Tab-separated table of C-alpha atoms in Angstrom:
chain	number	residue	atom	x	y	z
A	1	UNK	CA	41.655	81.592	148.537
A	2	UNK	CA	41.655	81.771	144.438
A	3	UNK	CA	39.941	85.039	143.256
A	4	UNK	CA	40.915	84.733	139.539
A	5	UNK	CA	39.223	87.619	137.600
A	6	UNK	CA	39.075	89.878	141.069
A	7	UNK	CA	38.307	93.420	140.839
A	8	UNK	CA	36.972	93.602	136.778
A	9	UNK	CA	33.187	92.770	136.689
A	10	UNK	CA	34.064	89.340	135.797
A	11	UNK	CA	31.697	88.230	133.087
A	12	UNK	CA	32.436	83.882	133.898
A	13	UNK	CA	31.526	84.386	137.474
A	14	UNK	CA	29.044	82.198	138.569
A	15	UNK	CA	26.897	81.689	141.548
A	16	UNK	CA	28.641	78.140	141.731
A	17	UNK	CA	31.863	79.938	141.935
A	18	UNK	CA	30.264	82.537	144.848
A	19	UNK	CA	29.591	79.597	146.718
A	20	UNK	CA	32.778	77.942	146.247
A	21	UNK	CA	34.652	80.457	147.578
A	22	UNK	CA	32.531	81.907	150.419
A	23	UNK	CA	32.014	77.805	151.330
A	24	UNK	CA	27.974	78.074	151.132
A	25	UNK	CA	25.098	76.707	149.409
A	26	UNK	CA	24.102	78.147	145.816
A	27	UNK	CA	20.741	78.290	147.144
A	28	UNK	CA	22.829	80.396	149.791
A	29	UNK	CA	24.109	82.959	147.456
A	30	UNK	CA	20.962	83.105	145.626
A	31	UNK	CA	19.176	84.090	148.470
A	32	UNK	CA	21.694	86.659	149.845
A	33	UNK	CA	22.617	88.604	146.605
A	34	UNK	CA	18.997	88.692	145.559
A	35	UNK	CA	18.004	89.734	149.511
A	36	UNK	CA	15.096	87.534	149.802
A	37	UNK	CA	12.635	88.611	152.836
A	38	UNK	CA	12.646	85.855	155.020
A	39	UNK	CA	15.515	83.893	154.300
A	40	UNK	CA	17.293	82.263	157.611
A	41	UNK	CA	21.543	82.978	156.612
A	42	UNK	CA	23.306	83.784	159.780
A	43	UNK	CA	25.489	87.048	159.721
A	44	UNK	CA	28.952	85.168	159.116
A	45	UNK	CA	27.481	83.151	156.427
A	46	UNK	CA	26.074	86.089	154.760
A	47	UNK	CA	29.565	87.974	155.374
A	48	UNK	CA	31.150	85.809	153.404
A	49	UNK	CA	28.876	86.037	150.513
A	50	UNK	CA	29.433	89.212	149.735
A	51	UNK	CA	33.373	89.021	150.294
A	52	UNK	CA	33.297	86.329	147.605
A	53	UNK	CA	31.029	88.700	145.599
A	54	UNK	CA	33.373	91.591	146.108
A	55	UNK	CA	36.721	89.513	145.250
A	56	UNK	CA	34.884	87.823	142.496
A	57	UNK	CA	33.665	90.768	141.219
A	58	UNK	CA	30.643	88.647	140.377
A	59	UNK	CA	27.221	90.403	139.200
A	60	UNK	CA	23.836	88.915	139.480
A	61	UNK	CA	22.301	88.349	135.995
A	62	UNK	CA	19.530	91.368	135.838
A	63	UNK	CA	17.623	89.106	133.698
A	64	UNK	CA	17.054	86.186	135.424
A	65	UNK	CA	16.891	88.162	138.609
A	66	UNK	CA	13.703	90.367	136.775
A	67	UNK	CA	12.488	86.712	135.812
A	68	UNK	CA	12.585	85.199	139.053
A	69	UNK	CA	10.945	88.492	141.171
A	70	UNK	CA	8.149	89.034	138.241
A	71	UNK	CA	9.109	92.814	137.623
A	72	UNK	CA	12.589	95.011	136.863
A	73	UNK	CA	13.935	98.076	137.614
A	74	UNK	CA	13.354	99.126	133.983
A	75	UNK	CA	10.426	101.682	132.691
A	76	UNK	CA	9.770	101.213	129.314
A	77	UNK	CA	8.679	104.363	127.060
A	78	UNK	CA	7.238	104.078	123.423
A	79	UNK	CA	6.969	107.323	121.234
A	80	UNK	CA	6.211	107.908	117.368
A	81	UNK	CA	9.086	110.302	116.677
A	82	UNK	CA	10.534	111.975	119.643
A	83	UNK	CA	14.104	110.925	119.435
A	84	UNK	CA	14.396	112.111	116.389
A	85	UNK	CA	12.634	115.958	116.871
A	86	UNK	CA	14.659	117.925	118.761
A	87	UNK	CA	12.735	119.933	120.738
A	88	UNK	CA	10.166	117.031	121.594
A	89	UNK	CA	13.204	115.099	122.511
A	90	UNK	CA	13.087	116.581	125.860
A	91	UNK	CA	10.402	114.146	127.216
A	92	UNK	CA	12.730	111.073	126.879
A	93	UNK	CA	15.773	113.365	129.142
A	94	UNK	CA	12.297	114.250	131.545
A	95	UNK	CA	11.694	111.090	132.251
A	96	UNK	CA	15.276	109.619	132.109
A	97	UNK	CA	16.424	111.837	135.304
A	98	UNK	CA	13.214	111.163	136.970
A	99	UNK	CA	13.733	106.937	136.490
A	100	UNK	CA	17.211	107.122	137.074
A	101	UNK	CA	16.237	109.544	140.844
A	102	UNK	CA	13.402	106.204	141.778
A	103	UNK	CA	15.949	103.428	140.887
A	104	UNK	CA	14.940	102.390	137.354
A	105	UNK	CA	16.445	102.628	133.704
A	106	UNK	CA	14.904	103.917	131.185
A	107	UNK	CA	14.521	101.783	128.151
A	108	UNK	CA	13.316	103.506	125.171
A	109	UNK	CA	11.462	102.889	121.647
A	110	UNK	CA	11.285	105.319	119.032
A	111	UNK	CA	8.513	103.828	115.783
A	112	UNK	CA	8.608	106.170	113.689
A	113	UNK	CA	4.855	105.724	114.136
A	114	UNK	CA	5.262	102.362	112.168
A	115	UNK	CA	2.407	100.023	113.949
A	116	UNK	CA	4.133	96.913	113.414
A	117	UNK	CA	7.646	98.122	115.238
A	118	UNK	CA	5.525	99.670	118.051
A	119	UNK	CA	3.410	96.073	118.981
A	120	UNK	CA	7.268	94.919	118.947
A	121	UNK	CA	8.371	97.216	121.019
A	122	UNK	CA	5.599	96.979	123.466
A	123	UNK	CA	6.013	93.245	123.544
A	124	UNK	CA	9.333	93.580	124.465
A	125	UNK	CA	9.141	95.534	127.088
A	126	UNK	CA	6.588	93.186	128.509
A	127	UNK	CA	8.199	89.825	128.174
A	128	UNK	CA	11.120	92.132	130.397
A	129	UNK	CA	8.543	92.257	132.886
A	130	UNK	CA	8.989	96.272	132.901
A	131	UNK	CA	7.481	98.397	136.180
A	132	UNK	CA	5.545	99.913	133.309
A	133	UNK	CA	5.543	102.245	129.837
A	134	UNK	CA	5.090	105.551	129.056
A	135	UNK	CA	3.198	106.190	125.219
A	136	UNK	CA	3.987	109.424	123.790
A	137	UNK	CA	3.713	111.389	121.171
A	138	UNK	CA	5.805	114.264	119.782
A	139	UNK	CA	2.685	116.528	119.441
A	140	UNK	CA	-0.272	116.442	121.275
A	141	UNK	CA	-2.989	114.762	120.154
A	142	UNK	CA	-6.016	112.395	120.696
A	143	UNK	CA	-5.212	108.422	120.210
A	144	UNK	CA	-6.088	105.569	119.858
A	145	UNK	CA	-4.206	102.700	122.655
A	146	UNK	CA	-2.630	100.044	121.740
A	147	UNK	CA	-4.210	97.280	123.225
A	148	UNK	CA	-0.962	95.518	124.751
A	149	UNK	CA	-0.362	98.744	126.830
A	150	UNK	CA	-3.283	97.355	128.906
A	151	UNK	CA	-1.430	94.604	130.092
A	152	UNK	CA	0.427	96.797	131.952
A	153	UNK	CA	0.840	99.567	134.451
A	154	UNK	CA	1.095	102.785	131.366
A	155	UNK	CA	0.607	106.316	131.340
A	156	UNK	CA	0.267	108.398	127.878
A	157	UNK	CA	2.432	111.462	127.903
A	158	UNK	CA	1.624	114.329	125.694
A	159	UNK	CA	-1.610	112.755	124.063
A	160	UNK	CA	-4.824	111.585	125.692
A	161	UNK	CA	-7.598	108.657	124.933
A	162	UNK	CA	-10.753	109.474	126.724
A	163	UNK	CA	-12.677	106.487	128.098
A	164	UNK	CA	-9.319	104.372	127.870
A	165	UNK	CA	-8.890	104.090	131.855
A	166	UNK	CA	-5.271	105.528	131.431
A	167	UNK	CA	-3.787	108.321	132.556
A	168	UNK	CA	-2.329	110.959	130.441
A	169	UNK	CA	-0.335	113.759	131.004
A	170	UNK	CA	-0.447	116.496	128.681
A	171	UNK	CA	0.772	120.534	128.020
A	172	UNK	CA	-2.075	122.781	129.247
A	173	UNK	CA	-2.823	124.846	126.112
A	174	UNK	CA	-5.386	127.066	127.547
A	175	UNK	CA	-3.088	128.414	130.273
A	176	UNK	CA	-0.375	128.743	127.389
A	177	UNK	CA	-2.649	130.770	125.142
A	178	UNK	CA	-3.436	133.027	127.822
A	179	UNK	CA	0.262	133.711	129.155
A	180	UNK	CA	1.087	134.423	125.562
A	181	UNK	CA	-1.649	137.065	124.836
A	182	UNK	CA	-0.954	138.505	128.585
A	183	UNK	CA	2.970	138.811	127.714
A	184	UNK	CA	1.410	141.412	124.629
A	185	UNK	CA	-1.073	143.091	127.025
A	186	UNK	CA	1.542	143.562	129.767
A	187	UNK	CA	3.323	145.058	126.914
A	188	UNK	CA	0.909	147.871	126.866
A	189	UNK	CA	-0.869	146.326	123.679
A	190	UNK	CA	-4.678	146.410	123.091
A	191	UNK	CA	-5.248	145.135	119.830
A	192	UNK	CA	-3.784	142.067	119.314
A	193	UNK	CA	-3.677	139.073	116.230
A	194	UNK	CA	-3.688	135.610	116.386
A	195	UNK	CA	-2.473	133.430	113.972
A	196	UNK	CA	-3.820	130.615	114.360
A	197	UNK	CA	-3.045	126.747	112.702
A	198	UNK	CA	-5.680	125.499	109.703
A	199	UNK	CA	-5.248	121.937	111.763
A	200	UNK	CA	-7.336	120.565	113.939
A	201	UNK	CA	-5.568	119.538	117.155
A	202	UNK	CA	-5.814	120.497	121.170
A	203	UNK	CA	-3.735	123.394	120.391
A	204	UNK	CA	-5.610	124.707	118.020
A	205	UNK	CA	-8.799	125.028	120.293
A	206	UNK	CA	-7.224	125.561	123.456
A	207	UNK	CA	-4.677	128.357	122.372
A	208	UNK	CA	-7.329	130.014	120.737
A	209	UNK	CA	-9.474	129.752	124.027
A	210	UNK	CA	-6.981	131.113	126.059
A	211	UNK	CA	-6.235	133.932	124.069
A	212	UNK	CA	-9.973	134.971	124.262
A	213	UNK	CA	-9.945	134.291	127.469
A	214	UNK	CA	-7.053	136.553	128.766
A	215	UNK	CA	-8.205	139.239	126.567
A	216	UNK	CA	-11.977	139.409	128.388
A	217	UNK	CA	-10.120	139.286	131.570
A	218	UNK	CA	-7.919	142.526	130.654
A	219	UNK	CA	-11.364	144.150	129.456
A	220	UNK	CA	-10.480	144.154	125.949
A	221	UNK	CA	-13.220	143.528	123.374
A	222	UNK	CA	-12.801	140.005	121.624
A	223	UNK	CA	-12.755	140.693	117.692
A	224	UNK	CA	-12.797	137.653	115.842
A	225	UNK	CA	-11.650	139.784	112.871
A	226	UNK	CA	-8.054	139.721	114.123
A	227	UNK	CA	-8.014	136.115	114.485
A	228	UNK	CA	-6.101	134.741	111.019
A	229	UNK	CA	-6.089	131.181	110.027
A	230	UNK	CA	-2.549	130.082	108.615
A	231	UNK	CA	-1.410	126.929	107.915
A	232	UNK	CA	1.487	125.686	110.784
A	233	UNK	CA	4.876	126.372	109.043
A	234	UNK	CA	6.520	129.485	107.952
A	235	UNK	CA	5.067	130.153	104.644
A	236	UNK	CA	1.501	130.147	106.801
A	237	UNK	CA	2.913	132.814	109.022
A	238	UNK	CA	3.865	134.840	105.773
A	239	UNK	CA	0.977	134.721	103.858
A	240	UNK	CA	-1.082	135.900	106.613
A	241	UNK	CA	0.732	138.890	107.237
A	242	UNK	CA	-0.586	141.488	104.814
A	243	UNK	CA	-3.679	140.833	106.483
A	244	UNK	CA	-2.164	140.998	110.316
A	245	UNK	CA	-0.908	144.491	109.140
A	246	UNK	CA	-3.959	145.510	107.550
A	247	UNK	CA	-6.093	145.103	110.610
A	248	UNK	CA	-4.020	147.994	112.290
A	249	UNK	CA	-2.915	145.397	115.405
A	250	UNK	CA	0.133	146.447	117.326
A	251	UNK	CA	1.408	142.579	118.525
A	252	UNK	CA	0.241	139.364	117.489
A	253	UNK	CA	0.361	135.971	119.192
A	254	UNK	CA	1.994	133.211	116.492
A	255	UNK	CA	0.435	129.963	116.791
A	256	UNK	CA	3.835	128.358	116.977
A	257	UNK	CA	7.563	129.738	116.407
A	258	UNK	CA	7.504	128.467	112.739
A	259	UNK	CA	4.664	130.483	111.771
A	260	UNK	CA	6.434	133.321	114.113
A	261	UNK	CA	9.287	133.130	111.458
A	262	UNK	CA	7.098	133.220	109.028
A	263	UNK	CA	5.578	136.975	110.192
A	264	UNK	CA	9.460	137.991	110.608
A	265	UNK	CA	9.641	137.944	107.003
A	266	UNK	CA	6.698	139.503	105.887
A	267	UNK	CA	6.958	142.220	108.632
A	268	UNK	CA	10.955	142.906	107.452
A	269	UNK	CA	9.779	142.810	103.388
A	270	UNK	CA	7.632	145.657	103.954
A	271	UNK	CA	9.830	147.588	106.191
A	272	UNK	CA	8.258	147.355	109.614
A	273	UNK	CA	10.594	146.609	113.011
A	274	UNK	CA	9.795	144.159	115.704
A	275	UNK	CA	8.950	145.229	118.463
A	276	UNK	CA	8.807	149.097	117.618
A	277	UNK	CA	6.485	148.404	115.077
A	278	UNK	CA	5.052	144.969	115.862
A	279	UNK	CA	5.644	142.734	118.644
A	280	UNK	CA	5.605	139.191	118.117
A	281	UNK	CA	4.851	136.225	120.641
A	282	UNK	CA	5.367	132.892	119.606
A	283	UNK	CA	4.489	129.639	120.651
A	284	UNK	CA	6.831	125.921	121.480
A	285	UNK	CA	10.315	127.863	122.375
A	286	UNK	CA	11.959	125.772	119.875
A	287	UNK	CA	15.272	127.201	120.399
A	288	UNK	CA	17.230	126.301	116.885
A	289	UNK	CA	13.830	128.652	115.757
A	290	UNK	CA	13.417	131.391	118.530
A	291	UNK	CA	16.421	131.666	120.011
A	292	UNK	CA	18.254	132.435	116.671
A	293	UNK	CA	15.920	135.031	115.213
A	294	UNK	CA	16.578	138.823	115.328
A	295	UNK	CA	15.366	140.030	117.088
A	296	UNK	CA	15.243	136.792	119.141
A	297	UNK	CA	11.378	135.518	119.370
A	298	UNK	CA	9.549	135.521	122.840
A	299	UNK	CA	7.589	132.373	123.063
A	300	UNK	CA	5.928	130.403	125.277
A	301	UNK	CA	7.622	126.675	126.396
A	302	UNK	CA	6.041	123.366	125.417
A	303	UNK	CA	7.268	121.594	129.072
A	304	UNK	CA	8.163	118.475	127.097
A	305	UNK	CA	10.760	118.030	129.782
A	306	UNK	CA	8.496	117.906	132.897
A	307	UNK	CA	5.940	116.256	130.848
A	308	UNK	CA	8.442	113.297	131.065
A	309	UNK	CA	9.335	113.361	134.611
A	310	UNK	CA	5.313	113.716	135.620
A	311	UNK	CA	4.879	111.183	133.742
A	312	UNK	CA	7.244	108.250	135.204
A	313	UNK	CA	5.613	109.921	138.428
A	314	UNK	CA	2.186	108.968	137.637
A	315	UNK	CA	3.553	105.696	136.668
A	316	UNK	CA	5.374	105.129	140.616
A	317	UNK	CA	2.242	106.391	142.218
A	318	UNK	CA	4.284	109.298	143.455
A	319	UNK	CA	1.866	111.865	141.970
A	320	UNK	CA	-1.747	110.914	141.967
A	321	UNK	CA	-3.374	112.131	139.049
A	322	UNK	CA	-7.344	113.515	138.092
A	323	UNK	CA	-9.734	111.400	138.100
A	324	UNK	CA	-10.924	110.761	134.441
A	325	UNK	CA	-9.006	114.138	132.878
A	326	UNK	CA	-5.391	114.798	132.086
A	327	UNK	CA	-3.243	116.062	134.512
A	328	UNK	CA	-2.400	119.309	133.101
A	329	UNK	CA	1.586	120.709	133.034
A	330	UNK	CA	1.844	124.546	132.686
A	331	UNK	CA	3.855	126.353	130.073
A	332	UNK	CA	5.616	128.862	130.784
A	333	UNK	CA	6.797	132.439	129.284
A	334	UNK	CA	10.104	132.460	127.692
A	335	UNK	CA	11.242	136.324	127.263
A	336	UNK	CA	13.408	137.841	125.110
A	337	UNK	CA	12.893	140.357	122.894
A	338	UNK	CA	10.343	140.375	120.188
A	339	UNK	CA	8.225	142.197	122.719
């Protein structure tokens, strides 16, 4: 028999051609390479399908085949800025490896928080008939949804929308606040700074609330005198210093690694070492940051990477989560030695 274009995926190869060769039906071919339940094709019939598929090297179009079965093997995800932030960047290779491990493709949207590209992208993804989307952001925050994503099966990653009816899956800050402050107190330290961010936001509150938290647990008197509002960056984390020095603390928790940096240079100017004089915790773990300092800055992680993969979990029904809160994803200690 003729098998011009054998072996190479074809791209001319029809389902005419398939059932030229393999001396069937179309409706034959269609039915075999697309497996329809229920479909009567004896055993040689069906042989001989997919021995005109192999020498063909004909491949069903994953379009039509998505248009025909009214869903896809693709999950669609749609984020402000993640693909271009490094460390938030994670999420997308979280829930990549967790698609790719169920069967299903990523397909992936990065707005730049422009509204107009976003109702584009989410459009898309529906007329493709995706199993569902992800929405994230690359910091987490409250939201507002975009109204398309209830038209489908979606899951917000890394930002929440109480009373929305969707699911969200988001950092637990508490927990983080507390492993950072009990990384210090481990340390031997008792009186311990916080430096905490000027803006509003989940991890403001809830770092701040688990720092006071793991400090009553370890007996030590909570002294809202040592806690030192800074704006986020490293000029915040300098500018508070004097006053972190001042109040005679031995270690201070950083709100995040860029205010960290920040207290690296204001504790070096005036001659003090880390962690002799000072230890430091910070708070992300974004490595270009706290893995390059020196000495190099202990931190706690942001799991942007299992926030991902939970996510397209929750999305399969593979991981049930709370009713009405966010499932929470623990961050963990990353040590080195700034403490």
């Amino acid at each position: 028999m003729s098998t011009t274009g054998q072996g190479a995926h074809a791209p001319n190869v029809t389902m005419r051609d398939v059932a030229k060769v393999a001396g069937v039906s179309v409706a034959t071919v269609s039915h075999v390479v697309n497996d329809k339940p229920g479909a009567r094709i004896g055993e040689d019939a069906r042989r001989r399908v997919h021995d005109a598929v192999a020498a063909l090297g004909y491949r069903p179009n994953a379009l039509a085949k998505t248009l025909s079965q009214g869903t896809s093997r693709f999950i669609g995800l749609v984020a402000d800025q993640i693909a271009t932030t490094p460390f938030a960047g994670q999420i997308i290779h979280g829930a990549q490896d967790e698609a790719w491990k169920h069967g299903f493709v990523l397909l992936v949207a990065n707005t730049d928080g422009n509204a107009e590209v976003e109702n584009d992208a989410i459009a898309m993804m529906l007329e493709h008939q995706v199993r569902g989307i992800l929405y994230s952001t690359w910091f987490h925050r409250e939201i507002t949804v975009p109204a398309a994503l209830h038209q489908t099966d979606s899951v917000l990653v890394d930002c929440f929308a109480p009373d929305s009816g969707l699911p969200a899956v988001v950092p637990d800050e508490v927990q983080g606040g507390r492993t950072a402050t009990d990384e210090l107190i481990d340390a031997g330290h008792r009186r311990i700074a916080f430096v905490n961010t000027t803006t509003p936001s989940p991890a403001q509150t809830g770092r701040l609330t688990g720092y006071r938290e793991a400090l009553a647990a370890a007996g030590i008197e909570v002294d809202d005198a040592l806690v030192f509002p800074a704006s986020p960056e490293q000029e915040g984390g300098y500018l508070a210093t004097p006053q972190v020095i001042e109040s005679g603390a031995t270690a201070v928790f950083c709100h995040n690694d860029r205010v960290a940096m920040g207290v690296y240079d204001g504790l070096r100017e005036r001659g003090l070492r880390i962690p002799e004089d000072i230890a430091v915790i910070g708070f992300d773990n974004q490595d270009v940051i706290a893995a390059h300092l020196r000495p190099t800055l202990s931190t706690v992680a942001l799991p942007h990477y299992e926030l991902g993969a939970i996510g397209v979990r929750v999305l399969l029904g593979l991981e049930t989560p709370a009713d009405a809160t966010p499932t929470l994803v623990a961050c963990p200690p990353i040590r080195r030695r700034s403490v």
